[in-house]
Short mmCIF file of C-alpha atoms in Angstrom, two decimals:
data_model
loop_
_atom_site.label_atom_id
_atom_site.label_comp_id
_atom_site.label_asym_id
_atom_site.label_seq_id
_atom_site.Cartn_x
_atom_site.Cartn_y
_atom_site.Cartn_z
CA MET D 212 -4.63 -3.00 6.75
CA LYS D 213 -6.00 -0.13 4.69
CA ALA D 214 -6.61 3.03 6.72
CA LYS D 215 -10.24 3.99 7.13
CA PHE D 216 -9.89 7.74 6.69
CA SER D 217 -8.04 10.57 5.08
CA LEU D 218 -8.06 13.93 6.84
CA GLU D 219 -8.07 17.55 5.68
CA ILE D 220 -6.18 20.24 7.61
CA ILE D 221 -4.88 23.76 7.23
CA PRO D 222 -1.11 24.31 7.63
CA LYS D 223 -1.31 25.63 11.20
CA GLN D 224 -2.93 22.36 12.35
CA VAL D 225 -0.03 20.19 11.23
CA GLU D 226 1.47 19.61 14.67
CA LYS D 227 -1.85 18.23 15.88
CA ILE D 228 -1.60 15.15 13.64
CA LYS D 229 1.57 13.85 15.26
CA ASP D 230 -0.14 11.23 17.41
CA LEU D 231 -2.90 10.19 15.02
CA PRO D 232 -3.15 6.36 14.83
CA LYS D 233 -1.84 5.29 11.43
CA ASP D 234 -4.28 2.39 11.22
CA ILE D 235 -7.08 4.95 11.19
CA VAL D 236 -5.63 7.76 9.05
CA ASP D 237 -3.07 7.61 6.23
CA ASP D 238 -3.45 10.53 3.80
CA ILE D 239 -3.40 14.11 5.08
CA TYR D 240 -4.67 16.80 2.71
CA ILE D 241 -3.32 20.32 3.18
CA THR D 242 -5.68 23.14 2.25
CA TYR D 243 -4.08 26.03 0.36
CA ILE D 244 -6.11 28.74 2.07
CA PRO D 245 -6.27 32.31 0.70
CA GLY D 246 -3.29 34.26 1.97
CA ALA D 247 -1.08 31.20 2.38
CA SER D 248 2.26 30.92 0.58
CA PRO D 249 3.56 27.91 -1.34
CA GLN D 250 6.23 27.51 1.33
CA ASP D 251 3.52 27.17 4.00
CA ILE D 252 2.15 24.14 2.14
CA ILE D 253 5.60 22.71 1.42
CA ASN D 254 6.64 23.01 5.08
CA ALA D 255 3.42 21.38 6.27
CA SER D 256 3.86 18.57 3.74
CA GLU D 257 7.37 17.91 4.99
CA THR D 258 6.18 17.73 8.59
CA ILE D 259 3.44 15.29 7.59
CA LEU D 260 6.01 13.08 5.87
CA ASN D 261 8.25 13.19 8.94
CA TYR D 262 5.32 12.02 11.08
CA GLY D 263 4.84 9.02 8.82
CA PHE D 264 1.73 10.08 6.89
CA THR D 265 1.22 10.80 3.19
CA PRO D 266 0.73 14.50 2.42
CA ILE D 267 -1.64 15.49 -0.37
CA PRO D 268 -1.32 19.25 -0.86
CA HIS D 269 -3.96 21.26 -2.67
CA CYS D 270 -3.15 22.93 -5.98
CA PRO D 271 -5.86 25.60 -6.43
CA ALA D 272 -5.88 26.78 -10.03
CA ARG D 273 -7.26 30.26 -9.48
CA THR D 274 -4.61 30.99 -6.83
CA ILE D 275 -1.73 30.09 -9.16
CA PRO D 276 -0.77 33.15 -11.25
CA ASP D 277 1.39 31.55 -13.95
CA GLU D 278 3.36 28.51 -15.07
CA GLU D 279 6.58 29.62 -13.37
CA PHE D 280 4.77 29.79 -10.03
CA PHE D 281 3.29 26.33 -10.64
CA ILE D 282 6.65 24.87 -11.64
CA ASN D 283 8.32 26.22 -8.50
CA TYR D 284 5.47 24.97 -6.31
CA LEU D 285 5.59 21.47 -7.79
CA ASP D 286 9.39 21.38 -7.61
CA GLY D 287 9.31 22.37 -3.93
CA LEU D 288 6.80 19.63 -3.16
CA ILE D 289 8.61 16.96 -5.14
CA LYS D 290 11.96 17.86 -3.60
CA ILE D 291 10.71 16.88 -0.13
CA GLY D 292 9.08 13.67 -1.37
CA VAL D 293 5.47 14.55 -2.26
CA ILE D 294 4.03 12.22 -4.92
CA LYS D 295 0.30 12.94 -4.56
CA ILE D 296 -1.61 16.19 -5.08
CA LEU D 297 -5.20 17.40 -5.27
CA ILE D 298 -6.07 19.81 -8.06
CA ILE D 299 -9.07 22.10 -7.57
CA GLY D 300 -10.42 25.36 -8.92
CA GLY D 301 -9.96 26.97 -5.52
CA SER D 302 -11.98 29.06 -3.11
CA ILE D 303 -11.35 32.44 -4.73
CA SER D 304 -13.71 33.46 -7.54
CA ASN D 305 -11.37 35.65 -9.58
CA PRO D 306 -8.23 34.01 -10.98
CA LYS D 307 -4.89 35.58 -10.08
CA GLY D 308 -3.60 34.68 -13.52
CA ARG D 309 -4.54 32.62 -16.56
CA PHE D 310 -5.73 29.49 -14.71
CA SER D 311 -9.46 29.54 -14.06
CA SER D 312 -10.06 25.82 -13.49
CA SER D 313 -8.16 22.66 -12.59
CA ILE D 314 -8.26 21.37 -16.17
CA ASP D 315 -6.12 24.39 -17.06
CA LEU D 316 -3.41 23.06 -14.73
CA LEU D 317 -3.58 19.64 -16.37
CA ASN D 318 -3.29 21.15 -19.83
CA THR D 319 0.04 22.81 -19.01
CA GLY D 320 1.70 19.40 -19.27
CA LEU D 321 3.75 20.17 -16.18
CA ILE D 322 2.26 17.46 -13.99
CA GLN D 323 2.92 14.61 -16.39
CA GLN D 324 6.49 15.87 -16.78
CA SER D 325 6.98 15.76 -13.02
CA LYS D 326 7.43 12.92 -10.50
CA ILE D 327 3.88 13.30 -9.20
CA LYS D 328 2.26 9.84 -9.31
CA THR D 329 -1.31 10.55 -8.21
CA VAL D 330 -3.52 13.52 -9.06
CA ASN D 331 -6.80 13.50 -7.18
CA ILE D 332 -9.72 15.64 -8.26
CA ALA D 333 -12.75 17.08 -6.47
CA GLY D 334 -16.33 15.88 -6.59
CA HIS D 335 -19.38 17.86 -5.48
CA PRO D 336 -22.36 15.61 -4.71
CA GLU D 337 -24.49 18.52 -3.48
CA GLY D 338 -23.41 21.03 -6.11
CA ASN D 339 -20.68 23.58 -6.69
CA PRO D 340 -21.68 27.25 -6.67
CA ASP D 341 -18.56 28.13 -8.66
CA ASP D 342 -19.21 25.64 -11.50
CA LYS D 343 -22.66 24.79 -12.81
CA ASN D 344 -21.14 22.06 -14.98
CA HIS D 345 -19.16 20.52 -12.12
CA PHE D 346 -20.24 16.93 -12.82
CA GLU D 347 -19.40 17.00 -16.53
CA ASN D 348 -16.07 18.69 -15.80
CA MET D 349 -15.21 16.05 -13.18
CA ILE D 350 -15.83 13.27 -15.70
CA GLU D 351 -13.76 15.13 -18.31
CA LYS D 352 -10.81 15.38 -15.89
CA SER D 353 -11.14 11.71 -14.95
CA LYS D 354 -11.00 10.78 -18.62
CA TRP D 355 -7.99 13.07 -19.22
CA LEU D 356 -6.05 11.59 -16.31
CA ASN D 357 -6.85 8.05 -17.38
CA THR D 358 -5.78 8.77 -20.96
CA ASN D 359 -2.50 10.23 -19.68
CA LYS D 360 -1.98 7.19 -17.40
CA ILE D 361 -2.02 9.21 -14.17
CA GLN D 362 -3.55 7.54 -11.14
CA SER D 363 -6.48 9.48 -9.71
CA ASN D 364 -9.26 9.32 -7.14
CA ILE D 365 -12.28 11.53 -6.64
CA VAL D 366 -12.35 13.28 -3.26
CA THR D 367 -15.64 14.95 -2.52
CA GLN D 368 -16.78 18.06 -0.79
CA TRP D 369 -18.35 17.16 2.54
CA CYS D 370 -21.88 15.89 2.34
CA LEU D 371 -24.98 16.20 4.50
CA SER D 372 -27.73 14.61 2.41
CA PRO D 373 -27.49 10.79 2.14
CA ASP D 374 -30.13 10.64 -0.61
CA ILE D 375 -28.41 13.20 -2.83
CA THR D 376 -24.99 11.70 -2.14
CA ASN D 377 -25.97 8.09 -2.82
CA SER D 378 -27.58 9.14 -6.09
CA TRP D 379 -24.39 11.03 -7.04
CA ILE D 380 -22.20 8.00 -6.22
CA ASN D 381 -24.31 5.76 -8.48
CA LYS D 382 -24.29 8.32 -11.28
CA THR D 383 -20.52 8.83 -10.99
CA LYS D 384 -19.76 5.10 -11.05
CA SER D 385 -21.99 4.65 -14.07
CA HIS D 386 -20.30 7.44 -16.03
CA LEU D 387 -16.78 6.33 -15.08
CA GLY D 388 -17.59 2.75 -16.05
CA LYS D 389 -18.73 3.84 -19.51
CA ILE D 390 -15.33 5.46 -20.20
CA GLY D 391 -13.26 2.71 -18.58
CA VAL D 392 -12.06 4.69 -15.57
CA LYS D 393 -11.56 2.93 -12.22
CA SER D 394 -11.16 5.86 -9.83
CA GLU D 395 -12.05 5.38 -6.18
CA ILE D 396 -14.60 7.64 -4.52
CA HIS D 397 -13.34 9.14 -1.26
CA LEU D 398 -16.42 10.61 0.34
CA GLY D 399 -16.15 13.84 2.30
CA ILE D 400 -17.81 13.92 5.72
CA ALA D 401 -17.84 16.70 8.29
CA GLY D 402 -16.34 15.54 11.56
CA PRO D 403 -18.13 16.15 14.85
CA ALA D 404 -18.72 19.84 15.45
CA LYS D 405 -21.27 22.33 16.69
CA LEU D 406 -24.24 22.59 14.36
CA THR D 407 -23.71 26.34 14.00
CA THR D 408 -20.19 25.62 12.70
CA ILE D 409 -21.51 23.09 10.18
CA LEU D 410 -24.16 25.49 8.89
CA LYS D 411 -21.60 28.29 8.58
CA TYR D 412 -19.24 26.19 6.49
CA ALA D 413 -22.13 24.81 4.45
CA LYS D 414 -23.19 28.28 3.40
CA ILE D 415 -19.63 29.09 2.34
CA CYS D 416 -19.11 25.81 0.48
CA GLY D 417 -22.51 25.53 -1.18
CA VAL D 418 -23.43 22.32 0.64
CA ALA D 419 -27.17 21.73 0.94
CA ALA D 420 -27.24 22.17 4.72
CA THR D 421 -30.82 23.18 5.36
CA THR D 422 -33.23 22.32 8.14
CA SER D 423 -34.98 19.94 5.73
CA VAL D 424 -31.81 17.87 5.32
CA PHE D 425 -31.61 17.24 9.05
CA MET D 426 -35.35 16.66 9.34
CA LYS D 427 -35.17 13.95 6.66
CA GLN D 428 -32.69 12.17 8.90
CA GLY D 429 -35.34 12.13 11.62
CA LEU D 430 -33.66 14.88 13.60
CA ASP D 431 -35.27 17.85 15.31
CA ILE D 432 -32.97 20.75 14.49
CA ARG D 433 -34.29 22.68 17.50
CA LYS D 434 -32.77 20.06 19.79
CA ILE D 435 -29.45 19.59 17.97
CA ILE D 436 -26.39 21.22 19.47
CA ASN D 437 -23.64 19.09 17.93
CA HIS D 438 -23.33 17.37 14.57
CA ASN D 439 -22.64 13.62 14.85
CA PRO D 440 -21.38 11.95 11.63
CA ASP D 441 -23.16 8.70 12.62
CA ASN D 442 -26.49 10.14 11.52
CA ILE D 443 -25.26 10.45 7.94
CA LEU D 444 -22.81 7.55 7.69
CA LYS D 445 -25.30 4.85 8.52
CA SER D 446 -27.26 5.78 5.37
CA LEU D 447 -24.39 6.11 2.88
CA ILE D 448 -23.35 3.32 0.51
CA GLY D 449 -21.01 2.69 -2.41
CA TYR D 450 -17.99 4.79 -1.46
CA ASP D 451 -14.41 3.49 -1.17
CA LYS D 452 -13.04 5.59 1.68
CA LEU D 453 -14.05 8.41 4.00
CA HIS D 454 -12.41 11.82 3.87
CA ILE D 455 -12.89 13.78 7.11
CA TYR D 456 -13.18 17.55 7.44
CA PRO D 457 -12.46 17.99 11.18
CA PHE D 458 -14.38 21.24 11.71
CA GLY D 459 -14.68 20.55 15.42
CA GLY D 460 -10.99 19.71 15.78
CA ILE D 461 -8.84 16.60 15.43
CA ASN D 462 -9.30 15.57 19.07
CA GLU D 463 -13.08 15.64 18.62
CA PHE D 464 -12.72 13.44 15.53
CA LEU D 465 -10.67 10.89 17.49
CA LYS D 466 -13.12 10.97 20.39
CA TRP D 467 -16.00 10.35 17.99
CA TYR D 468 -14.19 7.44 16.31
CA LYS D 469 -13.44 5.83 19.66
CA ASN D 470 -17.05 6.04 20.82
CA THR D 471 -19.06 5.49 17.61
CA ASN D 472 -21.10 2.30 17.47
CA ILE D 473 -21.23 2.06 13.66
CA LYS D 474 -17.60 1.12 12.90
CA GLU D 475 -18.92 -1.72 10.75
CA VAL D 476 -19.86 0.78 8.01
CA PHE D 477 -16.29 2.04 7.57
#
């Protein structure tokens, strides 16, 4: 049975995934946060493999200073058995070297020379403050990966607006179909968390988390203390898999999954 979710963690959370049910979660993405070292990500990836999950480490272009750094990072990941990665621009605005976007990493030729089998890319249904042409660039990368015969899926930033997200899914599928690309859409959703936490991350990430978004879902923001993914999920259609950002913690995600009454939408 195909797992219902992938999950995104930072390296220090890796021990908390040990007892995750494998029929619920399969892929574990490891965020390369500012200040982390390549070895932090490699070590976390190895632990994830040892626990029986598939690690998908981030490769943030603007954090990678040069090709030698990238080669060593990829070699370290491949040596322990990593075959899937996610390439992104990254959370820092100013590049540490010559790579300013994820397409720059692709154009080095290093990935296709490696044993990496799957290169996932990011999608931004509600916009990307670091890239005004994010949609066109996503389609360009999808086309490049398809031309170079590298398997790829689109993993999105977490979403709060069903209307905007559903429109983006339809637009993405239409554009991919026109160029003959069959990438899956793995839709990012914030796990259960305090509303203040969601709004904080939304401001950082550029997600359209405004009072109007919640009001359109029929919610009174004055009465909301915790974010429940059910309110968004029941209105979303057309995605292939859900990618969870567990802002409230992994235990809260599992508690939500156990108690949700909309499992039929997964």
